[in-house]
Short mmCIF file of C-alpha atoms and ligand atoms in Angstrom, two decimals:
data_model
loop_
_atom_site.label_atom_id
_atom_site.label_comp_id
_atom_site.label_asym_id
_atom_site.label_seq_id
_atom_site.Cartn_x
_atom_site.Cartn_y
_atom_site.Cartn_z
CA MET A 1 -19.63 76.97 112.18
CA GLY A 2 -20.60 76.18 115.78
CA ALA A 3 -23.49 77.83 117.62
CA GLY A 4 -22.13 77.60 121.16
CA HIS A 5 -21.05 80.07 123.82
CA VAL A 6 -18.50 81.66 121.47
CA GLY A 7 -20.13 81.34 118.04
CA GLY A 8 -23.59 82.58 119.02
CA PRO A 9 -22.72 85.77 120.96
CA THR A 10 -19.74 86.70 118.73
CA MET A 11 -21.74 86.51 115.54
CA ALA A 12 -24.64 88.36 117.14
CA VAL A 13 -22.35 91.28 117.93
CA ILE A 14 -20.71 91.26 114.48
CA ALA A 15 -24.20 91.24 112.93
CA LEU A 16 -25.21 94.15 115.14
CA LYS A 17 -22.20 96.25 114.20
CA CYS A 18 -21.95 95.31 110.53
CA LYS A 19 -25.40 95.59 109.00
CA SER A 20 -24.12 94.98 105.49
CA ILE A 21 -22.69 91.58 106.35
CA LYS A 22 -24.96 88.56 106.18
CA ILE A 23 -24.07 85.93 108.76
CA ASN A 24 -25.24 82.32 108.81
CA VAL A 25 -24.57 80.46 112.04
CA VAL A 26 -24.69 76.71 111.49
CA ASP A 27 -24.36 73.72 113.78
CA ILE A 28 -24.68 69.96 113.43
CA ASP A 29 -26.90 69.90 116.53
CA PRO A 30 -30.47 70.72 115.37
CA SER A 31 -31.67 71.30 118.94
CA LYS A 32 -29.15 74.11 119.35
CA ILE A 33 -30.23 75.79 116.12
CA ASN A 34 -33.89 75.43 117.07
CA ALA A 35 -33.17 76.99 120.44
CA TRP A 36 -31.40 79.96 118.80
CA ASN A 37 -34.50 80.37 116.65
CA SER A 38 -36.90 80.19 119.62
CA GLU A 39 -39.65 82.72 119.55
CA ASN A 40 -39.32 83.18 123.28
CA LEU A 41 -35.96 84.87 123.72
CA ASP A 42 -35.67 83.40 127.21
CA ASP A 43 -35.20 80.02 125.57
CA LEU A 44 -31.95 80.87 123.77
CA PRO A 45 -29.36 78.14 124.43
CA VAL A 46 -26.87 80.60 125.91
CA PHE A 47 -27.68 83.00 128.71
CA GLU A 48 -25.65 86.23 128.60
CA PRO A 49 -26.76 89.63 129.88
CA ASP A 50 -27.99 91.73 126.90
CA LEU A 51 -27.69 88.88 124.42
CA LYS A 52 -31.40 88.51 123.88
CA ASN A 53 -31.80 92.24 123.13
CA ILE A 54 -29.18 91.96 120.41
CA ILE A 55 -30.68 88.76 119.02
CA ALA A 56 -34.06 90.50 118.87
CA LYS A 57 -32.52 93.20 116.65
CA VAL A 58 -30.42 91.12 114.29
CA ARG A 59 -32.03 87.69 113.98
CA ASN A 60 -33.50 87.24 110.51
CA ARG A 61 -32.20 90.71 109.58
CA ASN A 62 -28.57 89.81 108.87
CA LEU A 63 -28.06 86.95 111.33
CA PHE A 64 -29.53 83.54 110.53
CA PHE A 65 -29.32 80.30 112.49
CA SER A 66 -29.60 77.28 110.26
CA GLN A 67 -28.79 73.60 109.92
CA ASN A 68 -27.95 74.00 106.28
CA ILE A 69 -24.20 73.73 106.69
CA ASP A 70 -23.28 72.97 103.08
CA SER A 71 -25.09 75.88 101.49
CA ALA A 72 -23.83 78.26 104.21
CA ILE A 73 -20.25 77.24 103.34
CA ARG A 74 -20.85 77.69 99.62
CA GLU A 75 -22.25 81.16 100.21
CA ALA A 76 -19.46 82.31 102.52
CA ASP A 77 -16.52 84.62 101.83
CA MET A 78 -15.30 84.13 105.38
CA ILE A 79 -15.91 81.19 107.73
CA PHE A 80 -15.34 81.27 111.48
CA ILE A 81 -14.70 77.87 113.04
CA SER A 82 -16.17 78.01 116.56
CA VAL A 83 -16.66 74.34 117.27
CA ASN A 84 -15.75 72.69 120.53
CA THR A 85 -12.37 71.11 121.19
CA PRO A 86 -12.70 68.95 124.30
CA ILE A 87 -9.78 67.15 125.90
CA LYS A 88 -9.14 63.73 124.36
CA THR A 89 -10.41 60.88 126.50
CA LYS A 90 -8.50 58.14 124.72
CA GLY A 91 -5.54 57.54 122.43
CA GLU A 92 -2.29 59.53 122.16
CA GLY A 93 -2.36 62.58 124.43
CA ALA A 94 -5.49 61.39 126.31
CA GLY A 95 -6.21 63.62 129.30
CA PHE A 96 -4.07 66.46 127.93
CA ALA A 97 -4.36 67.10 124.20
CA SER A 98 -7.46 68.60 122.60
CA ASP A 99 -9.63 66.40 120.48
CA LEU A 100 -9.63 68.17 117.13
CA LYS A 101 -12.15 65.93 115.41
CA TRP A 102 -14.75 68.71 115.10
CA VAL A 103 -12.19 71.18 113.78
CA GLU A 104 -10.91 68.64 111.29
CA SER A 105 -14.36 67.64 110.10
CA SER A 106 -15.27 71.32 109.73
CA ALA A 107 -12.14 71.91 107.66
CA ARG A 108 -12.92 68.90 105.48
CA LYS A 109 -16.47 70.08 104.90
CA ILE A 110 -15.20 73.55 104.02
CA GLY A 111 -12.66 71.99 101.66
CA ILE A 112 -15.38 70.13 99.82
CA GLU A 113 -18.13 72.75 99.72
CA ALA A 114 -16.37 76.14 99.50
CA LYS A 115 -16.39 78.14 96.26
CA GLY A 116 -13.97 80.80 95.04
CA HIS A 117 -11.66 82.32 97.65
CA THR A 118 -12.60 81.63 101.29
CA ILE A 119 -10.98 83.06 104.40
CA VAL A 120 -11.11 80.48 107.18
CA VAL A 121 -10.80 81.91 110.68
CA GLU A 122 -9.96 79.82 113.74
CA LYS A 123 -12.12 81.16 116.53
CA SER A 124 -12.11 78.12 118.83
CA THR A 125 -9.24 77.92 121.30
CA LEU A 126 -6.84 75.54 119.67
CA PRO A 127 -3.50 73.91 120.33
CA VAL A 128 -0.57 75.75 118.80
CA ARG A 129 -0.02 74.82 115.14
CA THR A 130 -3.61 73.67 114.52
CA ALA A 131 -3.73 76.18 111.67
CA LYS A 132 -1.18 73.94 109.96
CA THR A 133 -3.63 71.01 110.09
CA ILE A 134 -6.44 73.16 108.72
CA LYS A 135 -4.19 74.50 105.96
CA THR A 136 -3.06 71.00 104.97
CA ILE A 137 -6.65 69.74 104.75
CA LEU A 138 -7.70 72.77 102.69
CA GLU A 139 -4.64 72.57 100.39
CA ASN A 140 -5.49 68.94 99.62
CA SER A 141 -9.02 69.93 98.69
CA VAL A 142 -7.63 72.65 96.38
CA LYS A 143 -5.53 70.00 94.62
CA GLU A 144 -8.54 67.73 94.23
CA SER A 145 -10.73 70.52 92.93
CA LYS A 146 -8.11 71.38 90.27
CA ILE A 147 -8.38 67.84 88.97
CA ASN A 148 -12.11 68.50 88.53
CA ASN A 149 -11.46 71.92 87.00
CA ILE A 150 -12.98 73.82 89.92
CA THR A 151 -11.15 76.89 91.17
CA LYS A 152 -11.02 77.41 94.88
CA SER A 153 -8.50 78.84 97.30
CA PHE A 154 -8.18 79.53 101.01
CA SER A 155 -6.44 81.76 103.55
CA VAL A 156 -6.29 80.68 107.17
CA LEU A 157 -6.31 83.16 110.07
CA SER A 158 -6.27 82.79 113.82
CA ASN A 159 -8.56 85.19 115.66
CA PRO A 160 -8.93 83.84 119.21
CA GLU A 161 -11.85 84.92 121.32
CA PHE A 162 -11.12 86.49 124.70
CA LEU A 163 -14.70 86.93 125.87
CA SER A 164 -15.49 85.78 129.35
CA GLU A 165 -18.85 84.14 130.01
CA GLY A 166 -21.39 86.26 131.81
CA ASN A 167 -19.68 89.33 130.40
CA ALA A 168 -19.55 88.19 126.79
CA ILE A 169 -21.48 91.05 125.20
CA ASN A 170 -19.51 93.71 127.01
CA ASP A 171 -16.22 91.95 126.19
CA LEU A 172 -17.23 91.77 122.52
CA LEU A 173 -18.39 95.37 122.34
CA ASN A 174 -15.39 96.74 124.26
CA PRO A 175 -12.52 94.32 123.82
CA ASP A 176 -9.12 95.00 125.43
CA ARG A 177 -7.63 93.83 122.16
CA VAL A 178 -8.46 91.93 119.01
CA LEU A 179 -5.80 89.48 117.93
CA ILE A 180 -5.41 88.50 114.30
CA GLY A 181 -2.74 85.99 113.36
CA GLY A 182 -1.94 85.14 109.78
CA ASP A 183 0.43 85.40 106.86
CA ASN A 184 -1.85 86.77 104.16
CA ASP A 185 -2.23 90.56 104.29
CA MET A 186 -5.35 90.64 102.17
CA ALA A 187 -7.14 88.17 104.47
CA ILE A 188 -5.91 89.97 107.61
CA ASN A 189 -7.18 93.29 106.28
CA CYS A 190 -10.59 91.81 105.44
CA LEU A 191 -11.03 90.59 109.00
CA GLU A 192 -9.64 93.83 110.41
CA GLN A 193 -12.24 95.81 108.42
CA ILE A 194 -15.01 93.97 110.26
CA TYR A 195 -13.65 94.85 113.68
CA LEU A 196 -12.89 98.43 112.67
CA GLU A 197 -16.66 98.99 112.56
CA TRP A 198 -16.53 99.33 116.35
CA VAL A 199 -13.00 98.68 117.65
CA SER A 200 -10.26 101.28 117.39
CA LYS A 201 -7.29 100.43 115.22
CA HIS A 202 -4.73 100.59 118.03
CA LYS A 203 -6.51 97.71 119.78
CA ILE A 204 -6.04 95.38 116.83
CA ILE A 205 -2.88 93.32 117.22
CA LYS A 206 -1.55 91.50 114.19
CA THR A 207 0.86 88.61 114.66
CA ASN A 208 1.94 85.46 112.93
CA LEU A 209 -0.38 82.45 113.22
CA TRP A 210 1.59 80.65 115.91
CA SER A 211 1.94 83.70 118.17
CA SER A 212 -1.79 84.22 117.98
CA GLU A 213 -2.58 80.60 118.87
CA LEU A 214 -0.04 80.57 121.71
CA SER A 215 -1.19 83.94 123.09
CA LYS A 216 -4.67 82.60 123.62
CA LEU A 217 -3.47 79.53 125.53
CA SER A 218 -0.98 81.59 127.55
CA ALA A 219 -3.51 84.29 128.47
CA ASN A 220 -5.84 81.67 129.93
CA ALA A 221 -2.96 79.91 131.65
CA LEU A 222 -1.85 83.16 133.32
CA LEU A 223 -5.39 84.00 134.42
CA ALA A 224 -5.88 80.52 135.86
CA GLN A 225 -2.50 80.77 137.56
CA ARG A 226 -3.66 83.94 139.30
CA VAL A 227 -6.76 82.18 140.62
CA SER A 228 -4.68 79.24 141.87
CA SER A 229 -2.21 81.66 143.44
CA ILE A 230 -4.86 83.55 145.39
CA ASN A 231 -6.55 80.28 146.37
CA SER A 232 -3.26 79.00 147.76
CA ILE A 233 -2.99 82.19 149.82
CA SER A 234 -6.58 81.67 151.06
CA GLU A 235 -5.48 78.48 152.80
CA ILE A 236 -2.62 80.31 154.50
CA CYS A 237 -5.08 83.01 155.62
CA GLU A 238 -7.36 80.44 157.22
CA ALA A 239 -4.44 79.00 159.19
CA THR A 240 -2.91 82.26 160.32
CA GLY A 241 -5.84 84.60 160.97
CA ALA A 242 -5.16 86.79 157.97
CA ASP A 243 -8.21 87.70 155.87
CA ILE A 244 -8.04 86.95 152.14
CA LYS A 245 -10.29 89.91 151.31
CA GLU A 246 -7.84 92.28 153.01
CA VAL A 247 -4.83 90.53 151.53
CA SER A 248 -6.32 90.66 148.00
CA LEU A 249 -7.06 94.34 148.41
CA ALA A 250 -3.54 95.04 149.61
CA ILE A 251 -1.88 92.96 146.88
CA GLY A 252 -4.11 94.30 144.11
CA SER A 253 -3.40 97.91 145.02
CA ASP A 254 0.02 97.48 143.49
CA LYS A 255 -0.60 98.79 139.98
CA ARG A 256 1.69 96.16 138.53
CA ILE A 257 -0.59 93.46 139.96
CA GLY A 258 -4.04 95.09 139.78
CA HIS A 259 -7.29 94.13 141.51
CA LYS A 260 -8.89 91.88 138.94
CA PHE A 261 -8.83 88.09 139.26
CA LEU A 262 -7.83 88.07 142.90
CA ASP A 263 -11.02 86.61 144.35
CA ALA A 264 -10.44 83.38 146.24
CA GLY A 265 -13.11 80.79 145.58
CA PRO A 266 -13.89 77.10 145.21
CA GLY A 267 -11.50 76.76 142.27
CA PHE A 268 -11.77 77.82 138.66
CA GLY A 269 -14.22 76.12 136.32
CA GLY A 270 -15.36 76.84 132.79
CA SER A 271 -14.61 75.20 129.50
CA CYS A 272 -11.20 76.69 128.84
CA PHE A 273 -8.82 77.20 131.76
CA LYS A 274 -8.16 73.55 132.52
CA LYS A 275 -8.26 72.50 128.88
CA ASP A 276 -5.88 75.23 127.75
CA ILE A 277 -3.36 74.51 130.49
CA LEU A 278 -3.50 70.81 129.69
CA ASN A 279 -2.81 71.70 126.08
CA LEU A 280 0.12 73.83 127.11
CA VAL A 281 1.46 71.01 129.29
CA TYR A 282 1.09 68.60 126.38
CA LEU A 283 2.91 70.98 124.05
CA CYS A 284 5.77 71.44 126.53
CA ARG A 285 6.18 67.70 127.08
CA TYR A 286 6.10 67.18 123.30
CA TYR A 287 9.07 69.56 122.97
CA GLY A 288 10.84 67.96 125.96
CA MET A 289 10.33 70.93 128.29
CA ASP A 290 9.43 68.96 131.39
CA SER A 291 10.17 71.74 133.89
CA VAL A 292 7.87 74.14 132.06
CA ALA A 293 5.19 71.44 131.78
CA ASN A 294 5.38 70.66 135.52
CA TYR A 295 5.18 74.35 136.36
CA TRP A 296 1.87 74.80 134.54
CA GLU A 297 0.47 71.48 135.64
CA GLN A 298 0.81 72.66 139.22
CA VAL A 299 -1.82 75.36 138.52
CA ILE A 300 -4.35 72.60 137.86
CA LYS A 301 -3.22 70.53 140.83
CA MET A 302 -3.68 73.56 143.06
CA ASN A 303 -7.18 74.00 141.66
CA GLU A 304 -8.06 70.41 142.45
CA TRP A 305 -6.56 70.81 145.92
CA GLN A 306 -8.76 73.83 146.64
CA GLN A 307 -11.87 71.76 145.89
CA LYS A 308 -10.67 68.84 148.01
CA ARG A 309 -9.80 70.97 150.97
CA ILE A 310 -13.18 72.76 150.91
CA LEU A 311 -14.91 69.38 151.06
CA LYS A 312 -12.69 68.39 153.98
CA ILE A 313 -13.52 71.61 155.82
CA ILE A 314 -17.25 71.01 155.28
CA LEU A 315 -16.98 67.48 156.64
CA ASP A 316 -14.87 68.59 159.62
CA LYS A 317 -17.21 71.41 160.57
CA LEU A 318 -20.24 69.12 160.27
CA PHE A 319 -18.77 66.76 162.90
CA GLY A 320 -17.02 64.48 160.43
CA THR A 321 -20.09 63.29 158.53
CA VAL A 322 -22.80 64.56 156.23
CA ALA A 323 -24.67 61.24 156.06
CA GLY A 324 -28.39 61.96 156.33
CA LYS A 325 -27.80 65.70 156.65
CA ASN A 326 -29.69 68.19 154.49
CA ILE A 327 -27.30 70.35 152.53
CA ALA A 328 -28.35 73.28 150.33
CA ILE A 329 -26.05 74.15 147.44
CA LEU A 330 -26.52 77.72 146.26
CA GLY A 331 -25.18 78.12 142.75
CA PHE A 332 -24.31 75.39 140.25
CA ALA A 333 -22.91 77.52 137.39
CA PHE A 334 -19.11 77.79 137.30
CA LYS A 335 -19.43 81.55 137.85
CA ALA A 336 -22.21 84.13 138.09
CA ASN A 337 -24.20 85.44 135.10
CA THR A 338 -23.98 82.29 133.06
CA ASN A 339 -26.01 79.09 132.73
CA ASP A 340 -22.83 77.15 131.92
CA THR A 341 -21.75 74.38 134.29
CA ARG A 342 -18.73 73.05 132.43
CA GLU A 343 -15.98 72.11 134.92
CA SER A 344 -18.00 73.81 137.65
CA PRO A 345 -16.59 73.06 141.11
CA ALA A 346 -20.22 72.41 142.10
CA ILE A 347 -20.23 69.14 140.12
CA ASN A 348 -17.36 67.60 142.03
CA LEU A 349 -18.45 68.86 145.39
CA THR A 350 -22.08 67.78 145.02
CA ASN A 351 -21.04 64.33 143.95
CA LYS A 352 -18.68 63.98 146.87
CA LEU A 353 -21.41 65.06 149.26
CA LEU A 354 -23.82 62.56 147.70
CA GLU A 355 -21.16 59.90 147.96
CA GLU A 356 -20.89 60.73 151.67
CA GLY A 357 -24.66 60.22 152.06
CA ALA A 358 -25.87 63.83 152.18
CA ILE A 359 -29.35 64.87 151.00
CA VAL A 360 -28.62 67.74 148.66
CA SER A 361 -30.94 70.48 147.53
CA ILE A 362 -29.59 72.59 144.66
CA HIS A 363 -30.57 76.10 143.66
CA ASP A 364 -29.32 78.09 140.68
CA PRO A 365 -31.14 80.99 139.05
CA LYS A 366 -30.13 80.12 135.48
CA VAL A 367 -28.85 76.55 135.14
CA GLU A 368 -31.43 74.09 133.82
CA LYS A 369 -32.20 70.99 135.86
CA LYS A 370 -31.55 68.74 132.87
CA LYS A 371 -27.97 70.06 132.75
CA ILE A 372 -27.46 69.18 136.42
CA VAL A 373 -28.90 65.71 135.84
CA GLU A 374 -26.35 65.22 133.03
CA ASP A 375 -23.46 66.61 135.09
CA LEU A 376 -24.15 64.48 138.13
CA LYS A 377 -24.82 61.41 136.05
CA ASN A 378 -21.58 61.77 134.12
CA TYR A 379 -19.61 62.06 137.30
CA SER A 380 -21.31 59.17 139.01
CA GLU A 381 -20.64 56.94 136.04
CA LYS A 382 -16.98 57.79 136.10
CA ASN A 383 -16.35 57.94 139.81
CA LEU A 384 -18.93 56.06 141.76
CA ASP A 385 -19.59 52.37 142.03
CA ASN A 386 -23.03 52.72 143.47
CA SER A 387 -24.97 55.13 141.27
CA LYS A 388 -28.40 53.66 142.02
CA ASN A 389 -31.15 55.92 143.33
CA ARG A 390 -28.96 59.00 142.99
CA ASP A 391 -31.94 61.13 142.06
CA SER A 392 -33.62 60.44 145.35
CA THR A 393 -30.76 62.05 147.26
CA TRP A 394 -30.66 65.34 145.41
CA SER A 395 -33.24 67.77 144.15
CA PHE A 396 -33.31 71.02 142.27
CA THR A 397 -35.43 74.09 142.82
CA ARG A 398 -35.65 77.64 141.47
CA ASP A 399 -36.91 78.79 144.86
CA VAL A 400 -33.99 79.57 147.12
CA PHE A 401 -36.12 79.37 150.28
CA GLU A 402 -37.31 75.92 149.32
CA ALA A 403 -33.67 74.87 148.87
CA ILE A 404 -32.65 75.98 152.33
CA GLU A 405 -35.75 74.98 154.27
CA ASN A 406 -34.84 72.54 157.02
CA CYS A 407 -31.21 72.28 155.89
CA ASP A 408 -28.29 71.77 158.27
CA ALA A 409 -25.83 73.61 156.07
CA ILE A 410 -25.78 76.01 153.14
CA ILE A 411 -22.85 76.00 150.75
CA ILE A 412 -22.57 79.03 148.48
CA LEU A 413 -20.67 77.97 145.38
CA THR A 414 -21.52 80.62 142.78
CA GLU A 415 -21.26 84.35 143.44
CA TRP A 416 -24.78 85.22 142.18
CA PRO A 417 -25.50 88.73 143.52
CA GLU A 418 -28.99 87.62 144.61
CA TYR A 419 -27.44 85.39 147.29
CA ALA A 420 -25.70 88.37 148.88
CA ASN A 421 -28.99 90.28 148.78
CA LEU A 422 -31.13 87.62 150.48
CA ASN A 423 -32.72 88.38 153.81
CA TRP A 424 -30.37 86.20 155.81
CA HIS A 425 -32.36 86.60 158.98
CA ASP A 426 -35.26 84.78 157.29
CA CYS A 427 -32.96 82.26 155.64
CA VAL A 428 -31.30 81.24 158.88
CA ALA A 429 -34.71 80.93 160.54
CA LEU A 430 -35.62 78.27 157.96
CA MET A 431 -32.58 76.11 158.75
CA ARG A 432 -32.27 73.25 161.23
CA SER A 433 -29.93 73.62 164.24
CA PRO A 434 -26.99 73.49 164.50
CA LYS A 435 -26.86 75.71 161.42
CA THR A 436 -23.78 76.36 159.28
CA ILE A 437 -23.12 78.50 156.22
CA PHE A 438 -20.08 77.82 154.04
CA ASP A 439 -19.42 80.84 151.87
CA THR A 440 -16.85 79.69 149.31
CA ARG A 441 -17.12 82.98 147.41
CA SER A 442 -16.91 85.33 150.36
CA ILE A 443 -19.99 87.25 149.27
CA LEU A 444 -22.08 87.53 152.43
CA ASN A 445 -21.99 90.50 154.77
CA GLU A 446 -20.58 89.10 157.98
CA LYS A 447 -21.98 91.91 160.09
CA GLN A 448 -25.53 90.94 159.13
CA LEU A 449 -24.90 87.36 160.22
CA LYS A 450 -23.15 88.20 163.46
CA ASP A 451 -26.17 88.10 165.75
CA LEU A 452 -27.88 85.21 164.03
CA ASP A 453 -27.90 81.67 165.33
CA VAL A 454 -25.58 80.33 162.66
CA ASN A 455 -21.97 79.28 162.25
CA TYR A 456 -20.41 81.17 159.38
CA TRP A 457 -17.31 79.97 157.56
CA ARG A 458 -15.94 81.85 154.65
CA ILE A 459 -13.06 81.16 152.34
CA GLY A 460 -9.76 82.66 153.39
CA TYR A 461 -10.77 83.78 156.88
CA GLY A 462 -10.53 81.13 159.56
CA LEU A 463 -11.38 83.50 162.39
CA SER A 464 -14.91 84.26 161.22
CA GLU A 465 -16.04 80.82 162.32
CA LYS A 466 -17.88 80.40 165.58
CA ILE A 467 -17.65 76.63 165.46
C1 UGA B 501 -11.97 82.74 130.45
C2 UGA B 501 -11.14 83.99 130.17
O1 UGA B 501 -11.31 84.93 131.23
C3 UGA B 501 -11.55 84.62 128.83
O2 UGA B 501 -10.68 85.72 128.53
C4 UGA B 501 -11.44 83.56 127.73
O3 UGA B 501 -11.85 84.08 126.48
C5 UGA B 501 -12.33 82.39 128.10
O4 UGA B 501 -11.89 81.84 129.35
C6 UGA B 501 -12.22 81.34 127.04
O5 UGA B 501 -11.12 80.95 126.69
O6 UGA B 501 -13.24 80.95 126.52
P1 UGA B 501 -14.41 82.30 131.40
O7 UGA B 501 -13.97 80.87 131.49
O8 UGA B 501 -15.70 82.60 130.76
O9 UGA B 501 -13.31 83.16 130.63
O10 UGA B 501 -14.52 82.87 132.89
P2 UGA B 501 -13.55 83.66 133.87
O11 UGA B 501 -14.20 84.91 134.26
O12 UGA B 501 -12.19 83.76 133.35
O13 UGA B 501 -13.56 82.71 135.14
C7 UGA B 501 -12.99 81.41 135.10
C8 UGA B 501 -13.09 80.75 136.47
O14 UGA B 501 -12.23 81.39 137.40
C9 UGA B 501 -14.51 80.84 137.08
O15 UGA B 501 -14.81 79.59 137.69
C10 UGA B 501 -14.40 81.93 138.11
O16 UGA B 501 -15.30 81.80 139.17
C11 UGA B 501 -12.97 81.74 138.57
N1 UGA B 501 -12.38 82.97 139.15
C12 UGA B 501 -12.17 84.06 138.38
C13 UGA B 501 -12.06 83.00 140.50
O17 UGA B 501 -12.23 82.01 141.24
N2 UGA B 501 -11.52 84.15 141.02
C14 UGA B 501 -11.31 85.25 140.27
O18 UGA B 501 -10.81 86.26 140.83
C15 UGA B 501 -11.64 85.21 138.92
#
């Protein structure tokens, strides 16, 4: 249940590896299902390297995308709940706790429609002890069905997904670990059998339900903490003349620390880091652990600070104002190799630039314009008084040269490899003097830019600027 960034790719890989299992992926959003069924595989709703090749093999063989939720539930021996769990915007826990309405409604539907014994697997990232809610809903439906002389029963498992967007297929095919939390051995073994088709047994970790749920939240919190940590060091580098690339290399060479997740950038985005930390903070406050809550909350504050300070640097370097200036934003996705913009630092930054009167031209190789329209509109509704004529001050293009033509500044926000591979001599020639490049991902080759007529600022290295 749920045909999003987790449900779609995960089920595609299970279908690929387990030919004898028939999988129905259902969703309440018909446009999503239609997109998964698109004849043109470039129109799938999720972009992931290799995904379309897998879909081409398994779709309508043993993987089916359908809107027929009720019959899919009735048919199922095992149901994965992969629906979204956004942060609550109102009521108790607003701004911190996850809104579980989709999980709850899924559980209710399963309770009503399921037949025989059904294993229900939490796949969405959920607050700790959500399994209890699901169990309670399902137990009630068992009681009701007994009154009507229908026999049904359920086991609930937690099997969090650790795939990272842009690398989803590889993460699914070669996971570091598979985590299965539960208290029913038969159900755990059933799920384990699926993974054993391609994952070795020693990588399958079995825990109780609560450990599994908490491990998922904590893993994301620790990863996000690493990004905030390296971003905090990037500011110190800019002030002192140290270079974040050199510092990251030196730090990461310690085997205990390792090289991954030490790239300074414009702040973490994506659907889960912020949400999961907020959930953790909520949980800690609920149990009266204010010190622990404040500790984790600081990771988010640091992330917001990184975005604010980048905007300030841009304004400072552009003589204190961007009003009437042409700014090219390269990259709107929250990271490379995905068309996802959820919590992308680009949203905030673009809106701030628009608020300051800039004329913004956006390029991204994968994000759809309609997504950007939605993202900028949502923000303007929440944060801006004057949202009139917003469209006239920004534009979107798939042609990177069109985006940068006549611009005063380029801001690289997503680390798409194609930006590093551009002919920067030609790019700079298209700009308007004085020309400035802000490389918030540190992906350009400084040597190539050295002799060009352009000011180059990159994250975590104050000395590279000529301004
Ligand atoms: C993250 C986790 O990495 C996955 O394990 C997890 O399954 C997933 O969340 C989830 O819960 O759904 P994802 O959000 O797809 O995956 O992307 P990441 O690769 O973790 O990147 C998150 C953000 O951190 C991106 O904005 C990225 O640009 C940023 N980042 C990452 C950095 O700024 N520097 C780094 O060194 C690494």
